[in-house]
CSV table of C-alpha atoms in Angstrom, one decimal:
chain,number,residue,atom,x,y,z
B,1,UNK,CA,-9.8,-8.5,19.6
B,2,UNK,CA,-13.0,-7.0,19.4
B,3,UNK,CA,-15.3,-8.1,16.1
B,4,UNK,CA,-15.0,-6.2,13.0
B,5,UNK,CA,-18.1,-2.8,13.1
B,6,UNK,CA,-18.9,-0.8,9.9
B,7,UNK,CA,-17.4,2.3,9.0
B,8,UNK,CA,-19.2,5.0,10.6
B,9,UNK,CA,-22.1,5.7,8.3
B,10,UNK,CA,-21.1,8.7,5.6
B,11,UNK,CA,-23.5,11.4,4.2
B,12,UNK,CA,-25.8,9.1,1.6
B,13,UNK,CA,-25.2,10.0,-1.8
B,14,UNK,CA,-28.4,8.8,-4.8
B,15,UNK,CA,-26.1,6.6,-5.9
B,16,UNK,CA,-25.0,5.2,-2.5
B,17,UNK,CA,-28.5,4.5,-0.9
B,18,UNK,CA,-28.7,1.0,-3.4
B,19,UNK,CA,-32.1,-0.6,-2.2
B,20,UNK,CA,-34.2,-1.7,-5.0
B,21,UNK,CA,-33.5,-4.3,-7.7
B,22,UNK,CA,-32.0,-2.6,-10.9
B,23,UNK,CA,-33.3,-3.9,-13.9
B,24,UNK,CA,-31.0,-6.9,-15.5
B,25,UNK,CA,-27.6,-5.6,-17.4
B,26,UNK,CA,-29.1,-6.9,-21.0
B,27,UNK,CA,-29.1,-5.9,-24.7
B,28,UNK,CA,-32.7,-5.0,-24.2
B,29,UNK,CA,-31.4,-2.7,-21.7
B,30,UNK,CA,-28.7,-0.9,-23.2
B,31,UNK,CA,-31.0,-0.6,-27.0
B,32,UNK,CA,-33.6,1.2,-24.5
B,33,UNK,CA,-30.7,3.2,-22.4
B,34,UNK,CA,-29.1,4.1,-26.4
B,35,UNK,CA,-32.4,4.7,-28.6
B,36,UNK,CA,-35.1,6.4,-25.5
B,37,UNK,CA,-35.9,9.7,-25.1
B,38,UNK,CA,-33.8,11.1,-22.1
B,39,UNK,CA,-35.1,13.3,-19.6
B,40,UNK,CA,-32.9,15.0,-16.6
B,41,UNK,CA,-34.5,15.9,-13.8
B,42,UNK,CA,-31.4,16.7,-11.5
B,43,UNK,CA,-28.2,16.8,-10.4
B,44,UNK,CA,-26.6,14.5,-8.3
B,45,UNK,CA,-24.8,16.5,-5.3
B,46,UNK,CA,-21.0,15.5,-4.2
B,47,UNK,CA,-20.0,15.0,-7.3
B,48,UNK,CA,-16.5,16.2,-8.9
B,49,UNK,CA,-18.1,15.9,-12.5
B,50,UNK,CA,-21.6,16.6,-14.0
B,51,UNK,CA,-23.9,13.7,-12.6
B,52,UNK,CA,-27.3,13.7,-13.5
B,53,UNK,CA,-30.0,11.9,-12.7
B,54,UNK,CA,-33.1,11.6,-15.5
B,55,UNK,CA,-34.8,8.7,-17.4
B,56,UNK,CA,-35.2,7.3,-20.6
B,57,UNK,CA,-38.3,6.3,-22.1
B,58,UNK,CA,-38.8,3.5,-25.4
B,59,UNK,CA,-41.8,2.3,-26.6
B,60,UNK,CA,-43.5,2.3,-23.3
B,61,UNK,CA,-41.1,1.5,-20.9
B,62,UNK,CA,-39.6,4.4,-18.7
B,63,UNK,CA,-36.4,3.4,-16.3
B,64,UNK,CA,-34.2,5.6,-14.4
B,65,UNK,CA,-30.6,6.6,-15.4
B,66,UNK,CA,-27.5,8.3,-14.4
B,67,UNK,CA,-26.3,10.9,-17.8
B,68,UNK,CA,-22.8,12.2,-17.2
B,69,UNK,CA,-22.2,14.5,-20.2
B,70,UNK,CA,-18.7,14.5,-21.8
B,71,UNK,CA,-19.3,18.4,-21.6
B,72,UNK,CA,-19.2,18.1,-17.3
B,73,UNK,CA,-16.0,16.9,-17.0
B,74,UNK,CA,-13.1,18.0,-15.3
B,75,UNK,CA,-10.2,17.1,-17.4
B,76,UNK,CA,-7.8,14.8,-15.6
B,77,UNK,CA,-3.8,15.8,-15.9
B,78,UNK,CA,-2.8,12.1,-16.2
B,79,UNK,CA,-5.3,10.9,-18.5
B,80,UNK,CA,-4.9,12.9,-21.0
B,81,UNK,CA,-6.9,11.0,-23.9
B,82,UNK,CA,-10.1,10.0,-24.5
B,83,UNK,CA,-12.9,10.8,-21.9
B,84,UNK,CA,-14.5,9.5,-18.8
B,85,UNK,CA,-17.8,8.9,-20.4
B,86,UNK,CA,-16.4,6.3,-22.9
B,87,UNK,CA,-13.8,4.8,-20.6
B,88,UNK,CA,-16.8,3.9,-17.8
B,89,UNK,CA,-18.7,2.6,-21.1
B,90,UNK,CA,-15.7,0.3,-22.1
B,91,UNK,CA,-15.8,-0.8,-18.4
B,92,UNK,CA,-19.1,-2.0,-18.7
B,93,UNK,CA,-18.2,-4.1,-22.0
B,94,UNK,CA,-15.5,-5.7,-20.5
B,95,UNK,CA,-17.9,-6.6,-17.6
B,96,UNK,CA,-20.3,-7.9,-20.0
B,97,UNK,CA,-18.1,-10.4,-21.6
B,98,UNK,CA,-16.8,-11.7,-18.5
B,99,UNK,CA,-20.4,-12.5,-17.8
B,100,UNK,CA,-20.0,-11.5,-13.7
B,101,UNK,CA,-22.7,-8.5,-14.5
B,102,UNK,CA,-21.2,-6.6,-11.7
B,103,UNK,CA,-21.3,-2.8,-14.0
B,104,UNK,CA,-24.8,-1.4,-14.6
B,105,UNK,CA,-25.6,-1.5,-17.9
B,106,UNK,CA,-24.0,1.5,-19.9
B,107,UNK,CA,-23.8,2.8,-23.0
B,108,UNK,CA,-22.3,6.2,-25.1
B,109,UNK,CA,-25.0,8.6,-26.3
B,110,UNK,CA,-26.5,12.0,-27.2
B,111,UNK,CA,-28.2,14.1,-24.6
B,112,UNK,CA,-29.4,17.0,-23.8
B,113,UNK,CA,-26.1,18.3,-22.9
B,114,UNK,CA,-24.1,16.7,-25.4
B,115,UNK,CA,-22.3,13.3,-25.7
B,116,UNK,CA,-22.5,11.2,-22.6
B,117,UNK,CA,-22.2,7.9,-20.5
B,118,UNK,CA,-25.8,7.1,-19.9
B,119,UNK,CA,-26.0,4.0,-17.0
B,120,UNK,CA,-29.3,2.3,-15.5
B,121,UNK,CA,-29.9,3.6,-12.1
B,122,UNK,CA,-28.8,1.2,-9.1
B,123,UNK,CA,-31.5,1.7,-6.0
B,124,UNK,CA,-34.3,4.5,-5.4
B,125,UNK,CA,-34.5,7.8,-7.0
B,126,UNK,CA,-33.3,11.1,-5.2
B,127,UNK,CA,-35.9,13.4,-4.3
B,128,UNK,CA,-36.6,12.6,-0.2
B,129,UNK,CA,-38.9,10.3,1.7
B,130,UNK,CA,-41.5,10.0,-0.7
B,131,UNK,CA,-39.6,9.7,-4.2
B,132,UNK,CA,-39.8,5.5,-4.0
B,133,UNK,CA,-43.5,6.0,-4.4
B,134,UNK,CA,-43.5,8.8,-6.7
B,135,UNK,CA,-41.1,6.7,-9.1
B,136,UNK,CA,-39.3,10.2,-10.0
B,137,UNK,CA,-38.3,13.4,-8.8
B,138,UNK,CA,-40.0,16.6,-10.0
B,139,UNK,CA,-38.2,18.4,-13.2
B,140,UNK,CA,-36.3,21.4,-11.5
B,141,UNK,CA,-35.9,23.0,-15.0
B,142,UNK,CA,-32.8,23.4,-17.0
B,143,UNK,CA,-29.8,25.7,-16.3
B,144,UNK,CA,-27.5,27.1,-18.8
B,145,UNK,CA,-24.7,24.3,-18.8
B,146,UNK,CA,-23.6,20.6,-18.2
B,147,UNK,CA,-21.8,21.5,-15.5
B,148,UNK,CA,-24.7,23.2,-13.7
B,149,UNK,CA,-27.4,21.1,-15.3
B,150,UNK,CA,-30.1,21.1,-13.3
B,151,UNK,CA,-30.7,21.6,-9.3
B,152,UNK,CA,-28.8,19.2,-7.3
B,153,UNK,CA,-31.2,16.6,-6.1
B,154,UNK,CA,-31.6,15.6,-2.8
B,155,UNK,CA,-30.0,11.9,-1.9
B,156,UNK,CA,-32.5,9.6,0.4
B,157,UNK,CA,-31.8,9.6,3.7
B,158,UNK,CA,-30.8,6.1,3.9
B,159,UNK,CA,-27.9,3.3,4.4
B,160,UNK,CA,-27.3,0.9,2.3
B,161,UNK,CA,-25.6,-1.0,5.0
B,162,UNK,CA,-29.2,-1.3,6.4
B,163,UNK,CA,-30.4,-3.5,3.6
B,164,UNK,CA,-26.9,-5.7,3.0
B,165,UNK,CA,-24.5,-7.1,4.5
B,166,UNK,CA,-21.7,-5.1,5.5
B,167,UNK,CA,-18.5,-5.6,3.1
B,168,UNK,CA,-16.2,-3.0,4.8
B,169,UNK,CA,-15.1,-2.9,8.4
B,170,UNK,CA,-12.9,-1.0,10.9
B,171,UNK,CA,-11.1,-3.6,13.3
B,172,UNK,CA,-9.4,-2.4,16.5
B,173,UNK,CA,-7.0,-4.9,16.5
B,174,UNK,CA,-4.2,-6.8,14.4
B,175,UNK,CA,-6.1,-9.2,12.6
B,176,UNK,CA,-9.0,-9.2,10.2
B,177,UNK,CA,-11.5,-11.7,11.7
B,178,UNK,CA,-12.9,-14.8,10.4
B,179,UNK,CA,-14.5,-13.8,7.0
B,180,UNK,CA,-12.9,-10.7,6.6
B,181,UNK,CA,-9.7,-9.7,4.6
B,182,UNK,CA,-7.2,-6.9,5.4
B,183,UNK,CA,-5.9,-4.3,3.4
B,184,UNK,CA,-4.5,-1.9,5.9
B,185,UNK,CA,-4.1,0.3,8.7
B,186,UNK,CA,-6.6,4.0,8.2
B,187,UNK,CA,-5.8,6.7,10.8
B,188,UNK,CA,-9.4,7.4,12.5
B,189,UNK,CA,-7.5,10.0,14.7
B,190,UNK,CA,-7.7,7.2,17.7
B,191,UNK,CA,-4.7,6.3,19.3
B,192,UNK,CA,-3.5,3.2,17.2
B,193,UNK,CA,-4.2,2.9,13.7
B,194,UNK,CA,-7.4,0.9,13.1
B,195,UNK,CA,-7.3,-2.1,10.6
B,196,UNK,CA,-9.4,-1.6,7.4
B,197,UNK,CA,-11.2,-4.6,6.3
B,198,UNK,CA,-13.3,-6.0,3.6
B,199,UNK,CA,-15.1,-9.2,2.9
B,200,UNK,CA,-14.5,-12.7,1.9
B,201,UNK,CA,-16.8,-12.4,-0.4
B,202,UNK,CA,-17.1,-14.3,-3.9
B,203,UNK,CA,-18.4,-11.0,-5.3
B,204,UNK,CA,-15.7,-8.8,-3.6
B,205,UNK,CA,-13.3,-11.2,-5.5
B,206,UNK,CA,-14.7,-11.1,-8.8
B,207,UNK,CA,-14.6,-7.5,-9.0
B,208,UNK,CA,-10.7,-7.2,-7.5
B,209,UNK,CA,-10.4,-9.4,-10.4
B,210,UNK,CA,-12.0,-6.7,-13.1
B,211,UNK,CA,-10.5,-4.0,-11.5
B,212,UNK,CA,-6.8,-6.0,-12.3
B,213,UNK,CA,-8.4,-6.0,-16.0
B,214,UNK,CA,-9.4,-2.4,-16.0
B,215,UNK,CA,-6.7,-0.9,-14.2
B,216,UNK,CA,-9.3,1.0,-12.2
B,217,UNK,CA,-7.1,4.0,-9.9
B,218,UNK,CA,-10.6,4.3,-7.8
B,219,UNK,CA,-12.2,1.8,-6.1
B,220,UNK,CA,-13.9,3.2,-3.2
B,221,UNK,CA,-16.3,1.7,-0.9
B,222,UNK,CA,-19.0,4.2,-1.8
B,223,UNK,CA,-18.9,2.6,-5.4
B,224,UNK,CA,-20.0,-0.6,-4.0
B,225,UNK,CA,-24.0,-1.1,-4.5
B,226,UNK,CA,-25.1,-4.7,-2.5
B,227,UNK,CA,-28.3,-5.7,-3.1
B,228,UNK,CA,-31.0,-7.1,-1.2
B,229,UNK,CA,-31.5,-10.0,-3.9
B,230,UNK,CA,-27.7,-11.1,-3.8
B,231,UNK,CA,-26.3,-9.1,-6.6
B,232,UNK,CA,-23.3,-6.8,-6.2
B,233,UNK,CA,-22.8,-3.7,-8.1
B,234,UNK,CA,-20.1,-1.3,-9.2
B,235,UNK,CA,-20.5,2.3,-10.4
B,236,UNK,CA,-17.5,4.7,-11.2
B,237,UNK,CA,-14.9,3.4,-13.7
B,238,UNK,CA,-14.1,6.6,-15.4
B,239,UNK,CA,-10.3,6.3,-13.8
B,240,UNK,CA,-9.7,3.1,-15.3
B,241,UNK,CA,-8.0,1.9,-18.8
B,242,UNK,CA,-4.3,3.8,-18.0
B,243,UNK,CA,-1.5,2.1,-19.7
B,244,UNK,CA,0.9,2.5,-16.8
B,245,UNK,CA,-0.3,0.6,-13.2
B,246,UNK,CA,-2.5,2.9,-11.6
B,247,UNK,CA,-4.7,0.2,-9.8
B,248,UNK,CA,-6.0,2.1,-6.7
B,249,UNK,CA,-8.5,-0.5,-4.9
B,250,UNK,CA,-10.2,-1.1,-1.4
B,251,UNK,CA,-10.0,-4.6,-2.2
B,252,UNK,CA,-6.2,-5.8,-1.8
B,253,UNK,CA,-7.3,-8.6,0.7
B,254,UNK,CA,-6.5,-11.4,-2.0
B,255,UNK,CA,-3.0,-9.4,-3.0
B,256,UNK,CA,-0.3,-12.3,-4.1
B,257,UNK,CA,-2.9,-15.4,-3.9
B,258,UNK,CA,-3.8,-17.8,-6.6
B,259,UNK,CA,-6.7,-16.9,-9.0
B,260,UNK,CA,-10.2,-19.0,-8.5
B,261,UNK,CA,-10.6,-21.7,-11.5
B,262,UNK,CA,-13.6,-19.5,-12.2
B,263,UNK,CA,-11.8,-16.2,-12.6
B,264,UNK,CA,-9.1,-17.9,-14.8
B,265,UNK,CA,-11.9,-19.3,-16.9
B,266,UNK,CA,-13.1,-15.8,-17.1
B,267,UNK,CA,-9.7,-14.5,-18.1
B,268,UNK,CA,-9.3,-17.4,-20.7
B,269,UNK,CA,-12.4,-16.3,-22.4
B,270,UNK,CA,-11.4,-12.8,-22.2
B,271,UNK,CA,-8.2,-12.9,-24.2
B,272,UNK,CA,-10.1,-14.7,-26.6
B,273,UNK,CA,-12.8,-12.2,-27.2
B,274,UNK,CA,-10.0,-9.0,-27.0
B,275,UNK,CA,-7.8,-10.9,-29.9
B,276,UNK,CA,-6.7,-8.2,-32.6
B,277,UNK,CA,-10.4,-8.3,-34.9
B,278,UNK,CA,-12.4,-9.5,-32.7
B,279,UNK,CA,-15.6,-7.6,-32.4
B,280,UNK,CA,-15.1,-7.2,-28.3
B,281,UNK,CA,-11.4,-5.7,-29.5
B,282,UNK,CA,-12.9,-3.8,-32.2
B,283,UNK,CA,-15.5,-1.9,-29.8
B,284,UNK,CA,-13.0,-0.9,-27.4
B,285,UNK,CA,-10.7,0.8,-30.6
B,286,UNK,CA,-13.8,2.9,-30.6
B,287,UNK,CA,-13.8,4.0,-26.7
B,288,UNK,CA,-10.1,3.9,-26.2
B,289,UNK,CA,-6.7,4.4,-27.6
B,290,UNK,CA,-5.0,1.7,-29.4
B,291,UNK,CA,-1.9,1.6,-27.0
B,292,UNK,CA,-5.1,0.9,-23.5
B,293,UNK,CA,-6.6,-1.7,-25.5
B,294,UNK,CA,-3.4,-2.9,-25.8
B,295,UNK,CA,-2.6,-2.6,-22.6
B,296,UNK,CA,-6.1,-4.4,-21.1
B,297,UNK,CA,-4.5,-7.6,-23.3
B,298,UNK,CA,-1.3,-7.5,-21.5
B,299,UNK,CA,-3.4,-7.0,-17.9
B,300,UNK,CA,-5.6,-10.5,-19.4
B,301,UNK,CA,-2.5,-12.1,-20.0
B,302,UNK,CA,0.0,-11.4,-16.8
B,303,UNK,CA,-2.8,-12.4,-14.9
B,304,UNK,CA,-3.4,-15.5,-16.9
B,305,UNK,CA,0.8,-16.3,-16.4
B,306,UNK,CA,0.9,-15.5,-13.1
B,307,UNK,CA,-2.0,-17.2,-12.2
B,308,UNK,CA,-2.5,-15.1,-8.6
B,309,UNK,CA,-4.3,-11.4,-7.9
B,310,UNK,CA,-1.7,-8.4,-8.5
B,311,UNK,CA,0.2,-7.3,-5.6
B,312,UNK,CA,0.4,-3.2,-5.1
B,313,UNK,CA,2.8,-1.7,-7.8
B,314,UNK,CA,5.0,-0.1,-5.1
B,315,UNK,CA,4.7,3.1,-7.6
B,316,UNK,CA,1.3,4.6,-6.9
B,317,UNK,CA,-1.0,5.0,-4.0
B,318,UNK,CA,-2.4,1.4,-3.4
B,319,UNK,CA,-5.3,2.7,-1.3
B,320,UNK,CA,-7.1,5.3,-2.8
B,321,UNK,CA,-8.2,8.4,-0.2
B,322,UNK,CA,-10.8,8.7,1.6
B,323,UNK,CA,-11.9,5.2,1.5
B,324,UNK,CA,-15.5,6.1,0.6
């Protein structure tokens, strides 16, 4: 059996090419991400929805951000309340109380194109080779709506894998390798199936764990942001919050075991904190429906009965398509 290699590198999107530090998921952060002045300078390319990239500004201190506005969204057939701007918001909360930090810190806000999920950028700005110096990308002026914002800007030409460890893996074989979990067979157009693979990694684990929570339908590799320091990040979670199983995740490796102490811990503090009146519970009521926040409880809690990481539904794609 030969050793697990990466997936073939993909074209780099910004939000892919993760390389320097973010600044920490904190209050401070999200009261400069909600009260600073935001400033687009472009349009992230790839993109289904309005992505664009800018930076906010408060009292001195300028950081980069991702703005989706509500206003540059394709409306989804099978989530038909709510938006994705507050459901990636309520993502990050739930990642916040779990205290795992593994969402950029996010919050809800006026823009310039209207009411949007404003998130702190993960890794350098888009712009080319000499944007990390620069800090930011020239303004490329305004357009005449969300969904055509700005100029799409360039992505860096680099790979994150170059900077972190690898976490997915193609395997020409049967088994996953020491260190490495399966999740399934991907036709590469060879003639076998090859075995997709991700890591053993604590991180990994953590975050199949708050996808169980948020239901997420979309965990791709491409939303995974490693970091040269250690940390792990996760960017996407506008498919999440359903109230029907919709889980769609890269990261089935732990399918059917038994929960870490740590993650039940986590869980136990969750269904505390998501109790009817709770402030946590009463946050979500005002980025989701009563009947998802309902459901997130009864996620907290089959997972705190069970005891072990959700097996596929059998109902729904388990693997979401391309895996990137």
């Amino acid at each position: 059996m030969s050793a697990p290699e990466r997936i073939p590198p993909q074209p780099v999107t910004a939000h892919r090419a993760g390389r320097m530090p973010p600044p920490p998921a904190s209050s401070a952060m999200c009261t400069l991400l909600a009260r600073g002045a935001l400033t687009v300078h472009g349009r992230i390319q790839q993109a289904s929805n309005a992505v664009l990239y800018g930076e906010v500004a408060h009292e001195g201190v300028r950081v980069p951000c991702v703005y989706k506005p509500v206003a540059g969204e394709r409306p989804l057939w099978d989530f038909p309340d709510g938006d994705l701007a507050s459901r990636e918001t309520a993502a990050y909360e739930i990642s916040r109380l779990t205290g795992w930090d593994l969402i950029p810190a996010t919050v809800l806000r006026d823009g310039p194109y209207g009411t949007g999920m404003c998130q702190a950028w993960i890794g350098p700005p888009p712009g080319g080779p000499d944007a990390e110096a620069a800090g930011v990308v020239a303004d490329t002026g305004a357009a005449d709506d969300a969904g055509a914002a700005e100029e799409d800007a360039e992505a860096p030409e680099a790979d994150a894998a170059e900077d972190a460890p690898g976490l997915l893996a193609l395997v020409d074989g049967d088994e996953p390798g020491e260190g490495w979990k399966a999740v399934g067979y991907a036709d590469v157009g060879a003639d076998r199936p090859a075995l997709l693979v991700h890591a053993d990694d604590p991180r990994l684990r953590r975050l199949a764990v708050l996808d169980a929570v948020l239901n997420n339908g979309d965990r791709k590799g491409g939303h995974l942001l490693p970091q040269p320091g250690g940390e792990l990040y996760a960017i996407d979670h506008g498919v999440t919050f359903h109230v029907d199983d919709k889980l769609r995740t890269l990261l089935w490796g732990w399918a059917g075991e038994e929960l870490t102490a740590e993650a039940g811990a986590v869980l136990r503090v969750l269904a505390g904190a998501l109790a009817e009146g709770e402030a946590a519970a009463v946050r979500l009521g005002e980025l989701l429906t009563a009947a998802e926040v309902d459901a997130v409880r009864k996620r907290v809690g089959t997972l705190l009965s069970s005891g072990r990481h959700p097996l596929p539904s059998g109902e729904w794609p388990a693997i979401p398509w391309p895996p990137v």
